C-alpha cells in the first residue's frame, strides 16, 4: 500500500532490516529533501482497487487503471483533467522499471531526448543536456553556454544550473511529471520547450514507516555495480513529522582505457620545421624520457561512478491552515573516465593518457510555507543551491590533431628553446550557486472564475576556473602566475531573472473553460574575468587584450566585462471542452523563452533571448469504466532566432542567434488494463523538426541580424560565402529522431501466498543527426536507430519483494550522442560515441515497514 496511506502508527520490531533502513537513511554524506505542498498519496499506473489497511498494494488485482494526481498547473488535479500534453510516471512504475537516475527515466518519456557534454570538458554522468519536442540545435554543452531549454524541478524548486540539471537519485519519489511544450507562463525561463518535475514523498505525521532496497548488477564485458538505499518517516508529534532518505551507489564501468601509444609528428607538414616528435604511452612498462610521456593509466572498466547522498524534510503544521517545510538535500558523485568510446580504437574502448575524473558535490536547502488567507491558498517557496565540480580532462586530441595538420608544436618550447609535448590536459573548478524565491496565490479551484498569480526572483552564478596545462611550457609563454598554463579561464557569470506571472480560468459553460495567462520578465546577464593566453605575441586573446590590472579570481588581469539586459513578456491561451466526465478536447497557444547572454569571446556580440511559439490541439480520454486511457496531441512550434552554440577558434564556445525553425509533431500515450492480470502501457512521439531558413553562420554588420540568404559564391553585407549556407533550409534539427516510442507489458499472478510478475519493455528511437551544420554532421555521421529490450521478473509477499532484471537484453550498442574533444574541423577525425549501458543482469531485494 502507499506509504503515506497508513493511519495507525506501528511499532517496528528491533531487527536487522530496521537497522539497515536507518543506516542507509542517516549514514550518507549529504542531507535533504524538497519543498512543495502536501499532495494526495500517489496512485500509480497499475490497475488497482482500494484495499484494506495493511494489505500490500502488490497483492491487489489489476482490474482498472488508477487515477494519477499531478500539480503541473500549481494545483492538485487528476492528470486526465489537465489540458497539457504530459506524462506522469508514478512511484509504482519507477520501481517496476528499476529507475535510479535521469538515464533510466528518460527512456520512458517519448518527448524527451538528451545529448552529452563534449567539447573538451568532462563528459561523465551528471552533464547531460536535456531537450524536449525536438527543440534542439545541438549545443555542445561547454561552460558558459546558453541556458537549457528544458526546466528541471525538484518539487517546487528549480534545479537547472547554467551547465545543466542535477542528476537526482530517484528513490522514495512519488512521481515524475514531464510537461511537453512551452511552460514559460508558470515556470519561466528555461522552460521554453517543456518542464520535468520530480515530486518526492512528503513527511507523514499519521504513522511510522521505513524501507530499504539492496541491489547488485553486473555489466556484460564490464564491472559490477551495487546500490543500497533506504528511508525513514517518523512522526515527531501530532503536528510534525520527519522524513529522511539516503543512498549509496556504484555504477559499473564498461569502457576500457586500453594500453597503447600515440606518435606525434617530428616535422611540420606545412614548412618542415622540427617538432617534438615524441610518444604518449599509457602502458605499465613505459619508461619516461624527453620524447616519451608515461601515464600508466590504462584500465579496464574505466568509466565507473560512485554516488552517495541523502535528503531530509521536516513538516510542521502550525495550525489547521498553515505549515512550514524546511528541507535539505545533498549528493556527491565521483566519476572516472569518459562515457564516450573511440570506434577507431575498438568497441567500448579509448586510448587516453591523462587523468579524467570528476568530483561533483552539491547541496540544496529549501523552505516552503503554505497557508490560507480566507479561501485563497498562499505558497512561498525558497531554495538555495550550491554545486562545486572539480574535474580533470584529457585534451591531448586537440594538440595531436593541430600538430598533425599544421605543425602546431613548433611555436611552443621550454625555457631552453626546445620543442615540447603540446598535449593539453585540463584542471577545472566550476562553482554554481542558485537562489530562487516564489510567492503565489491561488483561488479555489471550484470557483467559476479562478486564478493563479505570483512573483518570482532568481539569481544564479557560475564561477568558472579552467586551466589548460602544457607540461614543460616556457615561463614566457605561460599565463603570468600560472606555470605550464597555455590558456586560463577565470570568470564569473551572473544571471538574474525577475518575473510577475498569472493565469485566469473561466467556465464559460459547465463543459467549456477558457484560460489566459501571461508572464512579464526581466533578465540581467553579466560575464567578467579573464580568458586567453599569456602575453608573448601568439594571440590578441588574453593578456594582450586586458584593460584592467584587477587580478580577478587569481587571473593576471581582466579582458572581459560585459552585461546585457532584456525585458519582455510571453503569454498562453487555452480552450478546454469537457465532452464528458472522462473525455476532453483542448486547444492551446503558448510561448516559451530562453534568456540571452554574453559570449566569452569579447569580439562576438551578445546573444539574445530566443522564443518558441506553440499551437496545439489535444485530447484526453478514458474508456470502458477506466480500463483504457488514450491521450494525444498535435502541434506546431515556431522557433525564432534560436540560440546555437558550437566550439569555435581555440575551443571557445560561441553562441549566436541563428535562424528560424519549425517543429511539427504528434504525441500519444495509451494505458490499458487488458485483463485482471495484464497491464500494457505505451507512448510514442513523431517529430518533423527542420530549419525554415538557411543558417549562414554570420550576423550582418549592417542590420545586426542573422544572414539567411547566402548562396554559394555570394557576398552579403561585405561577408563572403564561398560554400553557401552552413545548414540549408529544410535541414533536420539534430539530436531528435522522427520517432521515439516505448511499450511495456506486465503480467501478474498469484504464487505461494504472494504475487509474482513478468515484465517486458521495449524502447525504440529512430535515426538522428549529430550536428546542425552539414559539414560537422558529414564528419560525425548520423546516430543510428536502436531498440532496447528490458526484461524483469519477481515475487512479492507481505512486506518484502525480490526482483530479477535484465537491461538491454540483446546487448545493443544504442548510440545516444557523439562528440569531439575540440572543434569538428580539427578533431573530427576522432569522434567519440556515447552508447547505452551494455547488457546488465541484476537482482534487487526490497522491504517496507
PDB file of C-alpha atoms in Angstrom, residues 456-719:
ATOM      1  CA  UNK A 456       9.436  35.208  -8.924  1.00  0.00           C
ATOM      2  CA  UNK A 457      13.089  36.146  -8.436  1.00  0.00           C
ATOM      3  CA  UNK A 458      16.149  34.077  -9.195  1.00  0.00           C
ATOM      4  CA  UNK A 459      19.883  34.697  -9.207  1.00  0.00           C
ATOM      5  CA  UNK A 460      22.406  32.138 -10.329  1.00  0.00           C
ATOM      6  CA  UNK A 461      26.121  32.309 -10.722  1.00  0.00           C
ATOM      7  CA  UNK A 462      28.857  30.306 -12.382  1.00  0.00           C
ATOM      8  CA  UNK A 463      32.404  30.748 -11.133  1.00  0.00           C
ATOM      9  CA  UNK A 464      34.500  29.355 -13.998  1.00  0.00           C
ATOM     10  CA  UNK A 465      38.117  28.327 -13.497  1.00  0.00           C
ATOM     11  CA  UNK A 466      39.729  26.177 -16.177  1.00  0.00           C
ATOM     12  CA  UNK A 467      43.466  25.727 -16.533  1.00  0.00           C
ATOM     13  CA  UNK A 468      44.860  24.207 -19.748  1.00  0.00           C
ATOM     14  CA  UNK A 469      48.203  22.589 -18.970  1.00  0.00           C
ATOM     15  CA  UNK A 470      51.033  22.099 -21.437  1.00  0.00           C
ATOM     16  CA  UNK A 471      53.804  20.370 -19.475  1.00  0.00           C
ATOM     17  CA  UNK A 472      57.254  21.976 -19.783  1.00  0.00           C
ATOM     18  CA  UNK A 473      55.967  25.208 -21.320  1.00  0.00           C
ATOM     19  CA  UNK A 474      58.391  28.109 -21.009  1.00  0.00           C
ATOM     20  CA  UNK A 475      57.800  30.787 -18.389  1.00  0.00           C
ATOM     21  CA  UNK A 476      57.499  33.425 -21.102  1.00  0.00           C
ATOM     22  CA  UNK A 477      54.704  31.534 -22.861  1.00  0.00           C
ATOM     23  CA  UNK A 478      52.770  30.592 -19.723  1.00  0.00           C
ATOM     24  CA  UNK A 479      49.948  32.735 -18.406  1.00  0.00           C
ATOM     25  CA  UNK A 480      51.605  35.033 -15.822  1.00  0.00           C
ATOM     26  CA  UNK A 481      51.426  33.477 -12.360  1.00  0.00           C
ATOM     27  CA  UNK A 482      50.347  30.091 -13.688  1.00  0.00           C
ATOM     28  CA  UNK A 483      53.307  27.858 -14.695  1.00  0.00           C
ATOM     29  CA  UNK A 484      52.832  25.391 -17.571  1.00  0.00           C
ATOM     30  CA  UNK A 485      49.483  27.015 -18.381  1.00  0.00           C
ATOM     31  CA  UNK A 486      48.970  27.817 -22.043  1.00  0.00           C
ATOM     32  CA  UNK A 487      45.390  29.020 -21.543  1.00  0.00           C
ATOM     33  CA  UNK A 488      43.469  30.189 -18.479  1.00  0.00           C
ATOM     34  CA  UNK A 489      39.792  30.902 -17.973  1.00  0.00           C
ATOM     35  CA  UNK A 490      38.851  32.657 -14.718  1.00  0.00           C
ATOM     36  CA  UNK A 491      35.424  34.249 -14.990  1.00  0.00           C
ATOM     37  CA  UNK A 492      32.292  34.950 -13.018  1.00  0.00           C
ATOM     38  CA  UNK A 493      28.938  34.695 -14.761  1.00  0.00           C
ATOM     39  CA  UNK A 494      25.776  36.019 -13.083  1.00  0.00           C
ATOM     40  CA  UNK A 495      22.225  35.559 -14.371  1.00  0.00           C
ATOM     41  CA  UNK A 496      19.273  37.322 -12.725  1.00  0.00           C
ATOM     42  CA  UNK A 497      15.601  36.721 -13.529  1.00  0.00           C
ATOM     43  CA  UNK A 498      12.613  38.679 -12.217  1.00  0.00           C
ATOM     44  CA  UNK A 499       9.035  37.902 -13.179  1.00  0.00           C
ATOM     45  CA  UNK A 500       5.373  38.531 -12.453  1.00  0.00           C
ATOM     46  CA  UNK A 501       3.011  35.843 -13.717  1.00  0.00           C
ATOM     47  CA  UNK A 502      -0.613  34.806 -13.667  1.00  0.00           C
ATOM     48  CA  UNK A 503      -3.308  32.679 -15.241  1.00  0.00           C
ATOM     49  CA  UNK A 504      -7.076  33.173 -15.143  1.00  0.00           C
ATOM     50  CA  UNK A 505      -9.620  30.470 -15.980  1.00  0.00           C
ATOM     51  CA  UNK A 506     -13.331  30.980 -16.588  1.00  0.00           C
ATOM     52  CA  UNK A 507     -16.004  28.308 -17.048  1.00  0.00           C
ATOM     53  CA  UNK A 508     -17.994  29.631 -19.997  1.00  0.00           C
ATOM     54  CA  UNK A 509     -20.363  26.709 -19.542  1.00  0.00           C
ATOM     55  CA  UNK A 510     -20.240  23.611 -17.375  1.00  0.00           C
ATOM     56  CA  UNK A 511     -18.194  21.872 -20.084  1.00  0.00           C
ATOM     57  CA  UNK A 512     -16.247  24.726 -21.720  1.00  0.00           C
ATOM     58  CA  UNK A 513     -13.380  26.560 -19.974  1.00  0.00           C
ATOM     59  CA  UNK A 514     -11.179  29.377 -21.256  1.00  0.00           C
ATOM     60  CA  UNK A 515      -7.769  30.183 -19.733  1.00  0.00           C
ATOM     61  CA  UNK A 516      -5.423  33.075 -20.445  1.00  0.00           C
ATOM     62  CA  UNK A 517      -2.067  33.732 -18.833  1.00  0.00           C
ATOM     63  CA  UNK A 518       0.989  35.924 -19.127  1.00  0.00           C
ATOM     64  CA  UNK A 519       4.457  36.358 -17.680  1.00  0.00           C
ATOM     65  CA  UNK A 520       6.401  39.616 -17.643  1.00  0.00           C
ATOM     66  CA  UNK A 521      10.100  39.079 -17.137  1.00  0.00           C
ATOM     67  CA  UNK A 522      13.373  40.953 -16.867  1.00  0.00           C
ATOM     68  CA  UNK A 523      16.733  39.261 -17.412  1.00  0.00           C
ATOM     69  CA  UNK A 524      20.187  40.549 -16.489  1.00  0.00           C
ATOM     70  CA  UNK A 525      23.246  38.574 -17.605  1.00  0.00           C
ATOM     71  CA  UNK A 526      26.861  39.556 -16.924  1.00  0.00           C
ATOM     72  CA  UNK A 527      30.248  37.970 -17.527  1.00  0.00           C
ATOM     73  CA  UNK A 528      33.522  39.295 -16.137  1.00  0.00           C
ATOM     74  CA  UNK A 529      37.060  37.969 -15.891  1.00  0.00           C
ATOM     75  CA  UNK A 530      39.964  36.664 -17.910  1.00  0.00           C
ATOM     76  CA  UNK A 531      40.305  34.192 -20.758  1.00  0.00           C
ATOM     77  CA  UNK A 532      43.205  33.571 -23.063  1.00  0.00           C
ATOM     78  CA  UNK A 533      46.971  33.218 -23.479  1.00  0.00           C
ATOM     79  CA  UNK A 534      49.954  34.841 -21.876  1.00  0.00           C
ATOM     80  CA  UNK A 535      51.492  37.958 -23.445  1.00  0.00           C
ATOM     81  CA  UNK A 536      54.041  36.608 -25.925  1.00  0.00           C
ATOM     82  CA  UNK A 537      52.667  37.657 -29.285  1.00  0.00           C
ATOM     83  CA  UNK A 538      50.816  34.428 -30.101  1.00  0.00           C
ATOM     84  CA  UNK A 539      47.312  35.874 -29.935  1.00  0.00           C
ATOM     85  CA  UNK A 540      45.426  39.044 -29.091  1.00  0.00           C
ATOM     86  CA  UNK A 541      43.226  36.964 -26.756  1.00  0.00           C
ATOM     87  CA  UNK A 542      44.381  37.019 -23.158  1.00  0.00           C
ATOM     88  CA  UNK A 543      46.911  39.319 -21.508  1.00  0.00           C
ATOM     89  CA  UNK A 544      47.391  41.315 -24.735  1.00  0.00           C
ATOM     90  CA  UNK A 545      43.766  42.463 -24.658  1.00  0.00           C
ATOM     91  CA  UNK A 546      43.449  43.212 -20.924  1.00  0.00           C
ATOM     92  CA  UNK A 547      42.051  46.618 -19.975  1.00  0.00           C
ATOM     93  CA  UNK A 548      42.251  46.271 -16.194  1.00  0.00           C
ATOM     94  CA  UNK A 549      45.002  45.036 -13.866  1.00  0.00           C
ATOM     95  CA  UNK A 550      42.423  43.686 -11.431  1.00  0.00           C
ATOM     96  CA  UNK A 551      43.568  40.138 -10.599  1.00  0.00           C
ATOM     97  CA  UNK A 552      40.095  38.695 -10.912  1.00  0.00           C
ATOM     98  CA  UNK A 553      39.885  35.223  -9.282  1.00  0.00           C
ATOM     99  CA  UNK A 554      43.658  34.886  -9.445  1.00  0.00           C
ATOM    100  CA  UNK A 555      43.953  35.776 -13.134  1.00  0.00           C
ATOM    101  CA  UNK A 556      46.658  38.262 -14.173  1.00  0.00           C
ATOM    102  CA  UNK A 557      44.140  40.860 -15.404  1.00  0.00           C
ATOM    103  CA  UNK A 558      40.651  41.413 -16.837  1.00  0.00           C
ATOM    104  CA  UNK A 559      39.932  41.203 -20.577  1.00  0.00           C
ATOM    105  CA  UNK A 560      36.132  40.737 -20.467  1.00  0.00           C
ATOM    106  CA  UNK A 561      33.469  42.693 -18.588  1.00  0.00           C
ATOM    107  CA  UNK A 562      30.067  42.819 -20.264  1.00  0.00           C
ATOM    108  CA  UNK A 563      26.412  42.861 -19.330  1.00  0.00           C
ATOM    109  CA  UNK A 564      23.154  42.527 -21.236  1.00  0.00           C
ATOM    110  CA  UNK A 565      19.589  43.220 -20.036  1.00  0.00           C
ATOM    111  CA  UNK A 566      16.263  42.290 -21.564  1.00  0.00           C
ATOM    112  CA  UNK A 567      12.625  42.946 -20.686  1.00  0.00           C
ATOM    113  CA  UNK A 568       9.772  41.180 -22.425  1.00  0.00           C
ATOM    114  CA  UNK A 569       6.662  39.100 -21.901  1.00  0.00           C
ATOM    115  CA  UNK A 570       5.116  35.826 -23.042  1.00  0.00           C
ATOM    116  CA  UNK A 571       1.562  34.510 -22.996  1.00  0.00           C
ATOM    117  CA  UNK A 572      -0.696  31.488 -23.067  1.00  0.00           C
ATOM    118  CA  UNK A 573      -4.316  30.864 -24.057  1.00  0.00           C
ATOM    119  CA  UNK A 574      -6.274  27.646 -23.772  1.00  0.00           C
ATOM    120  CA  UNK A 575      -9.798  26.474 -24.535  1.00  0.00           C
ATOM    121  CA  UNK A 576     -10.878  23.178 -22.953  1.00  0.00           C
ATOM    122  CA  UNK A 577     -14.048  21.265 -23.809  1.00  0.00           C
ATOM    123  CA  UNK A 578     -15.007  18.520 -21.361  1.00  0.00           C
ATOM    124  CA  UNK A 579     -17.118  16.368 -23.651  1.00  0.00           C
ATOM    125  CA  UNK A 580     -17.990  14.125 -20.719  1.00  0.00           C
ATOM    126  CA  UNK A 581     -16.573  13.317 -17.320  1.00  0.00           C
ATOM    127  CA  UNK A 582     -13.868  11.143 -18.891  1.00  0.00           C
ATOM    128  CA  UNK A 583     -13.224  12.757 -22.289  1.00  0.00           C
ATOM    129  CA  UNK A 584     -11.678  16.130 -23.040  1.00  0.00           C
ATOM    130  CA  UNK A 585     -10.522  18.163 -26.039  1.00  0.00           C
ATOM    131  CA  UNK A 586      -8.328  21.247 -25.790  1.00  0.00           C
ATOM    132  CA  UNK A 587      -6.613  23.851 -27.959  1.00  0.00           C
ATOM    133  CA  UNK A 588      -3.610  25.838 -26.750  1.00  0.00           C
ATOM    134  CA  UNK A 589      -1.471  28.738 -27.908  1.00  0.00           C
ATOM    135  CA  UNK A 590       1.594  29.220 -25.709  1.00  0.00           C
ATOM    136  CA  UNK A 591       5.014  30.837 -25.698  1.00  0.00           C
ATOM    137  CA  UNK A 592       8.306  29.995 -24.057  1.00  0.00           C
ATOM    138  CA  UNK A 593      11.670  31.704 -23.930  1.00  0.00           C
ATOM    139  CA  UNK A 594      15.295  31.244 -23.001  1.00  0.00           C
ATOM    140  CA  UNK A 595      17.341  34.224 -21.742  1.00  0.00           C
ATOM    141  CA  UNK A 596      20.201  35.705 -23.733  1.00  0.00           C
ATOM    142  CA  UNK A 597      23.703  36.384 -22.501  1.00  0.00           C
ATOM    143  CA  UNK A 598      27.348  37.247 -23.128  1.00  0.00           C
ATOM    144  CA  UNK A 599      29.813  35.459 -25.393  1.00  0.00           C
ATOM    145  CA  UNK A 600      33.170  34.654 -23.812  1.00  0.00           C
ATOM    146  CA  UNK A 601      34.935  35.841 -26.930  1.00  0.00           C
ATOM    147  CA  UNK A 602      34.663  39.595 -26.449  1.00  0.00           C
ATOM    148  CA  UNK A 603      34.696  40.362 -30.181  1.00  0.00           C
ATOM    149  CA  UNK A 604      31.407  38.492 -30.699  1.00  0.00           C
ATOM    150  CA  UNK A 605      28.159  40.344 -29.915  1.00  0.00           C
ATOM    151  CA  UNK A 606      25.878  39.151 -27.096  1.00  0.00           C
ATOM    152  CA  UNK A 607      23.176  36.666 -27.953  1.00  0.00           C
ATOM    153  CA  UNK A 608      19.534  37.492 -27.261  1.00  0.00           C
ATOM    154  CA  UNK A 609      16.585  35.545 -25.894  1.00  0.00           C
ATOM    155  CA  UNK A 610      15.063  33.051 -28.295  1.00  0.00           C
ATOM    156  CA  UNK A 611      11.330  32.373 -28.323  1.00  0.00           C
ATOM    157  CA  UNK A 612       9.193  29.338 -29.047  1.00  0.00           C
ATOM    158  CA  UNK A 613       5.540  29.700 -30.101  1.00  0.00           C
ATOM    159  CA  UNK A 614       3.329  26.626 -29.791  1.00  0.00           C
ATOM    160  CA  UNK A 615      -0.014  25.858 -31.493  1.00  0.00           C
ATOM    161  CA  UNK A 616      -1.529  22.670 -30.130  1.00  0.00           C
ATOM    162  CA  UNK A 617      -4.706  20.612 -30.079  1.00  0.00           C
ATOM    163  CA  UNK A 618      -5.003  17.610 -27.817  1.00  0.00           C
ATOM    164  CA  UNK A 619      -7.297  15.120 -26.206  1.00  0.00           C
ATOM    165  CA  UNK A 620      -7.503  13.067 -23.021  1.00  0.00           C
ATOM    166  CA  UNK A 621      -9.889  10.151 -22.896  1.00  0.00           C
ATOM    167  CA  UNK A 622     -10.766   7.267 -20.593  1.00  0.00           C
ATOM    168  CA  UNK A 623     -12.761   4.315 -21.883  1.00  0.00           C
ATOM    169  CA  UNK A 624     -14.558   1.216 -20.636  1.00  0.00           C
ATOM    170  CA  UNK A 625     -15.041   2.079 -16.968  1.00  0.00           C
ATOM    171  CA  UNK A 626     -11.419   3.222 -16.532  1.00  0.00           C
ATOM    172  CA  UNK A 627      -9.914   0.251 -18.337  1.00  0.00           C
ATOM    173  CA  UNK A 628      -8.289   2.167 -21.207  1.00  0.00           C
ATOM    174  CA  UNK A 629      -6.675   5.606 -21.332  1.00  0.00           C
ATOM    175  CA  UNK A 630      -5.756   7.215 -24.666  1.00  0.00           C
ATOM    176  CA  UNK A 631      -4.245  10.684 -24.749  1.00  0.00           C
ATOM    177  CA  UNK A 632      -2.672  12.589 -27.597  1.00  0.00           C
ATOM    178  CA  UNK A 633      -1.674  15.953 -29.038  1.00  0.00           C
ATOM    179  CA  UNK A 634      -0.913  17.505 -32.425  1.00  0.00           C
ATOM    180  CA  UNK A 635       1.202  20.639 -32.514  1.00  0.00           C
ATOM    181  CA  UNK A 636       3.358  23.050 -34.452  1.00  0.00           C
ATOM    182  CA  UNK A 637       6.097  25.080 -32.786  1.00  0.00           C
ATOM    183  CA  UNK A 638       7.906  28.009 -34.397  1.00  0.00           C
ATOM    184  CA  UNK A 639      11.387  28.656 -33.014  1.00  0.00           C
ATOM    185  CA  UNK A 640      12.534  32.216 -33.674  1.00  0.00           C
ATOM    186  CA  UNK A 641      16.205  33.327 -33.761  1.00  0.00           C
ATOM    187  CA  UNK A 642      17.196  30.209 -31.880  1.00  0.00           C
ATOM    188  CA  UNK A 643      20.450  30.138 -29.920  1.00  0.00           C
ATOM    189  CA  UNK A 644      23.105  27.937 -31.479  1.00  0.00           C
ATOM    190  CA  UNK A 645      26.341  27.177 -29.611  1.00  0.00           C
ATOM    191  CA  UNK A 646      29.406  25.490 -31.028  1.00  0.00           C
ATOM    192  CA  UNK A 647      33.150  25.248 -30.461  1.00  0.00           C
ATOM    193  CA  UNK A 648      34.929  27.966 -32.396  1.00  0.00           C
ATOM    194  CA  UNK A 649      38.544  29.056 -32.614  1.00  0.00           C
ATOM    195  CA  UNK A 650      40.758  27.948 -29.689  1.00  0.00           C
ATOM    196  CA  UNK A 651      37.959  25.674 -28.462  1.00  0.00           C
ATOM    197  CA  UNK A 652      35.890  28.611 -27.220  1.00  0.00           C
ATOM    198  CA  UNK A 653      32.129  28.263 -27.061  1.00  0.00           C
ATOM    199  CA  UNK A 654      30.457  30.704 -29.454  1.00  0.00           C
ATOM    200  CA  UNK A 655      26.726  31.362 -29.200  1.00  0.00           C
ATOM    201  CA  UNK A 656      24.752  33.064 -31.938  1.00  0.00           C
ATOM    202  CA  UNK A 657      21.120  33.714 -32.701  1.00  0.00           C
ATOM    203  CA  UNK A 658      20.930  31.548 -35.777  1.00  0.00           C
ATOM    204  CA  UNK A 659      17.781  31.320 -37.875  1.00  0.00           C
ATOM    205  CA  UNK A 660      14.188  30.090 -37.777  1.00  0.00           C
ATOM    206  CA  UNK A 661      12.999  26.529 -37.289  1.00  0.00           C
ATOM    207  CA  UNK A 662       9.682  24.716 -37.185  1.00  0.00           C
ATOM    208  CA  UNK A 663       8.721  21.553 -35.332  1.00  0.00           C
ATOM    209  CA  UNK A 664       5.545  19.667 -36.155  1.00  0.00           C
ATOM    210  CA  UNK A 665       4.619  16.691 -34.070  1.00  0.00           C
ATOM    211  CA  UNK A 666       2.202  14.117 -32.753  1.00  0.00           C
ATOM    212  CA  UNK A 667       2.405  12.644 -29.236  1.00  0.00           C
ATOM    213  CA  UNK A 668       0.296   9.833 -27.850  1.00  0.00           C
ATOM    214  CA  UNK A 669       0.005   7.678 -24.741  1.00  0.00           C
ATOM    215  CA  UNK A 670      -2.011   4.510 -24.099  1.00  0.00           C
ATOM    216  CA  UNK A 671      -2.590   2.670 -20.812  1.00  0.00           C
ATOM    217  CA  UNK A 672      -4.686  -0.496 -20.943  1.00  0.00           C
ATOM    218  CA  UNK A 673      -5.758  -2.933 -18.229  1.00  0.00           C
ATOM    219  CA  UNK A 674      -6.135  -5.755 -20.738  1.00  0.00           C
ATOM    220  CA  UNK A 675      -7.165  -8.333 -18.130  1.00  0.00           C
ATOM    221  CA  UNK A 676      -7.167  -8.624 -14.359  1.00  0.00           C
ATOM    222  CA  UNK A 677      -3.537  -9.708 -14.653  1.00  0.00           C
ATOM    223  CA  UNK A 678      -2.158  -7.896 -17.702  1.00  0.00           C
ATOM    224  CA  UNK A 679      -1.324  -4.189 -17.878  1.00  0.00           C
ATOM    225  CA  UNK A 680       0.002  -2.635 -21.094  1.00  0.00           C
ATOM    226  CA  UNK A 681       1.362   0.905 -21.389  1.00  0.00           C
ATOM    227  CA  UNK A 682       2.755   2.577 -24.484  1.00  0.00           C
ATOM    228  CA  UNK A 683       3.825   6.006 -25.643  1.00  0.00           C
ATOM    229  CA  UNK A 684       5.098   7.491 -28.862  1.00  0.00           C
ATOM    230  CA  UNK A 685       6.211  10.783 -30.375  1.00  0.00           C
ATOM    231  CA  UNK A 686       6.559  11.684 -34.071  1.00  0.00           C
ATOM    232  CA  UNK A 687       8.502  14.849 -34.920  1.00  0.00           C
ATOM    233  CA  UNK A 688       9.288  16.764 -38.084  1.00  0.00           C
ATOM    234  CA  UNK A 689      11.847  19.339 -36.898  1.00  0.00           C
ATOM    235  CA  UNK A 690      13.644  21.372 -39.548  1.00  0.00           C
ATOM    236  CA  UNK A 691      15.095  24.748 -40.460  1.00  0.00           C
ATOM    237  CA  UNK A 692      12.729  27.138 -42.248  1.00  0.00           C
ATOM    238  CA  UNK A 693      15.613  29.472 -43.171  1.00  0.00           C
ATOM    239  CA  UNK A 694      19.218  28.952 -44.175  1.00  0.00           C
ATOM    240  CA  UNK A 695      21.797  29.032 -41.414  1.00  0.00           C
ATOM    241  CA  UNK A 696      24.679  31.036 -42.874  1.00  0.00           C
ATOM    242  CA  UNK A 697      26.769  31.314 -39.705  1.00  0.00           C
ATOM    243  CA  UNK A 698      27.143  35.096 -39.689  1.00  0.00           C
ATOM    244  CA  UNK A 699      25.466  38.249 -38.469  1.00  0.00           C
ATOM    245  CA  UNK A 700      25.055  41.180 -40.802  1.00  0.00           C
ATOM    246  CA  UNK A 701      27.296  44.111 -39.769  1.00  0.00           C
ATOM    247  CA  UNK A 702      24.627  46.356 -41.263  1.00  0.00           C
ATOM    248  CA  UNK A 703      21.434  45.061 -39.607  1.00  0.00           C
ATOM    249  CA  UNK A 704      22.868  43.043 -36.714  1.00  0.00           C
ATOM    250  CA  UNK A 705      20.543  40.172 -37.704  1.00  0.00           C
ATOM    251  CA  UNK A 706      21.420  36.667 -38.838  1.00  0.00           C
ATOM    252  CA  UNK A 707      22.101  36.439 -42.557  1.00  0.00           C
ATOM    253  CA  UNK A 708      19.806  33.826 -44.115  1.00  0.00           C
ATOM    254  CA  UNK A 709      20.259  34.360 -47.857  1.00  0.00           C
ATOM    255  CA  UNK A 710      23.806  33.308 -48.724  1.00  0.00           C
ATOM    256  CA  UNK A 711      24.139  31.341 -51.985  1.00  0.00           C
ATOM    257  CA  UNK A 712      27.493  29.752 -52.748  1.00  0.00           C
ATOM    258  CA  UNK A 713      29.919  32.361 -54.086  1.00  0.00           C
ATOM    259  CA  UNK A 714      27.876  35.312 -52.838  1.00  0.00           C
ATOM    260  CA  UNK A 715      28.990  38.327 -50.801  1.00  0.00           C
ATOM    261  CA  UNK A 716      26.359  39.666 -48.383  1.00  0.00           C
ATOM    262  CA  UNK A 717      26.953  42.930 -46.496  1.00  0.00           C
ATOM    263  CA  UNK A 718      30.678  42.518 -47.062  1.00  0.00           C
ATOM    264  CA  UNK A 719      30.825  38.856 -45.891  1.00  0.00           C
TER     265      UNK A 719
END
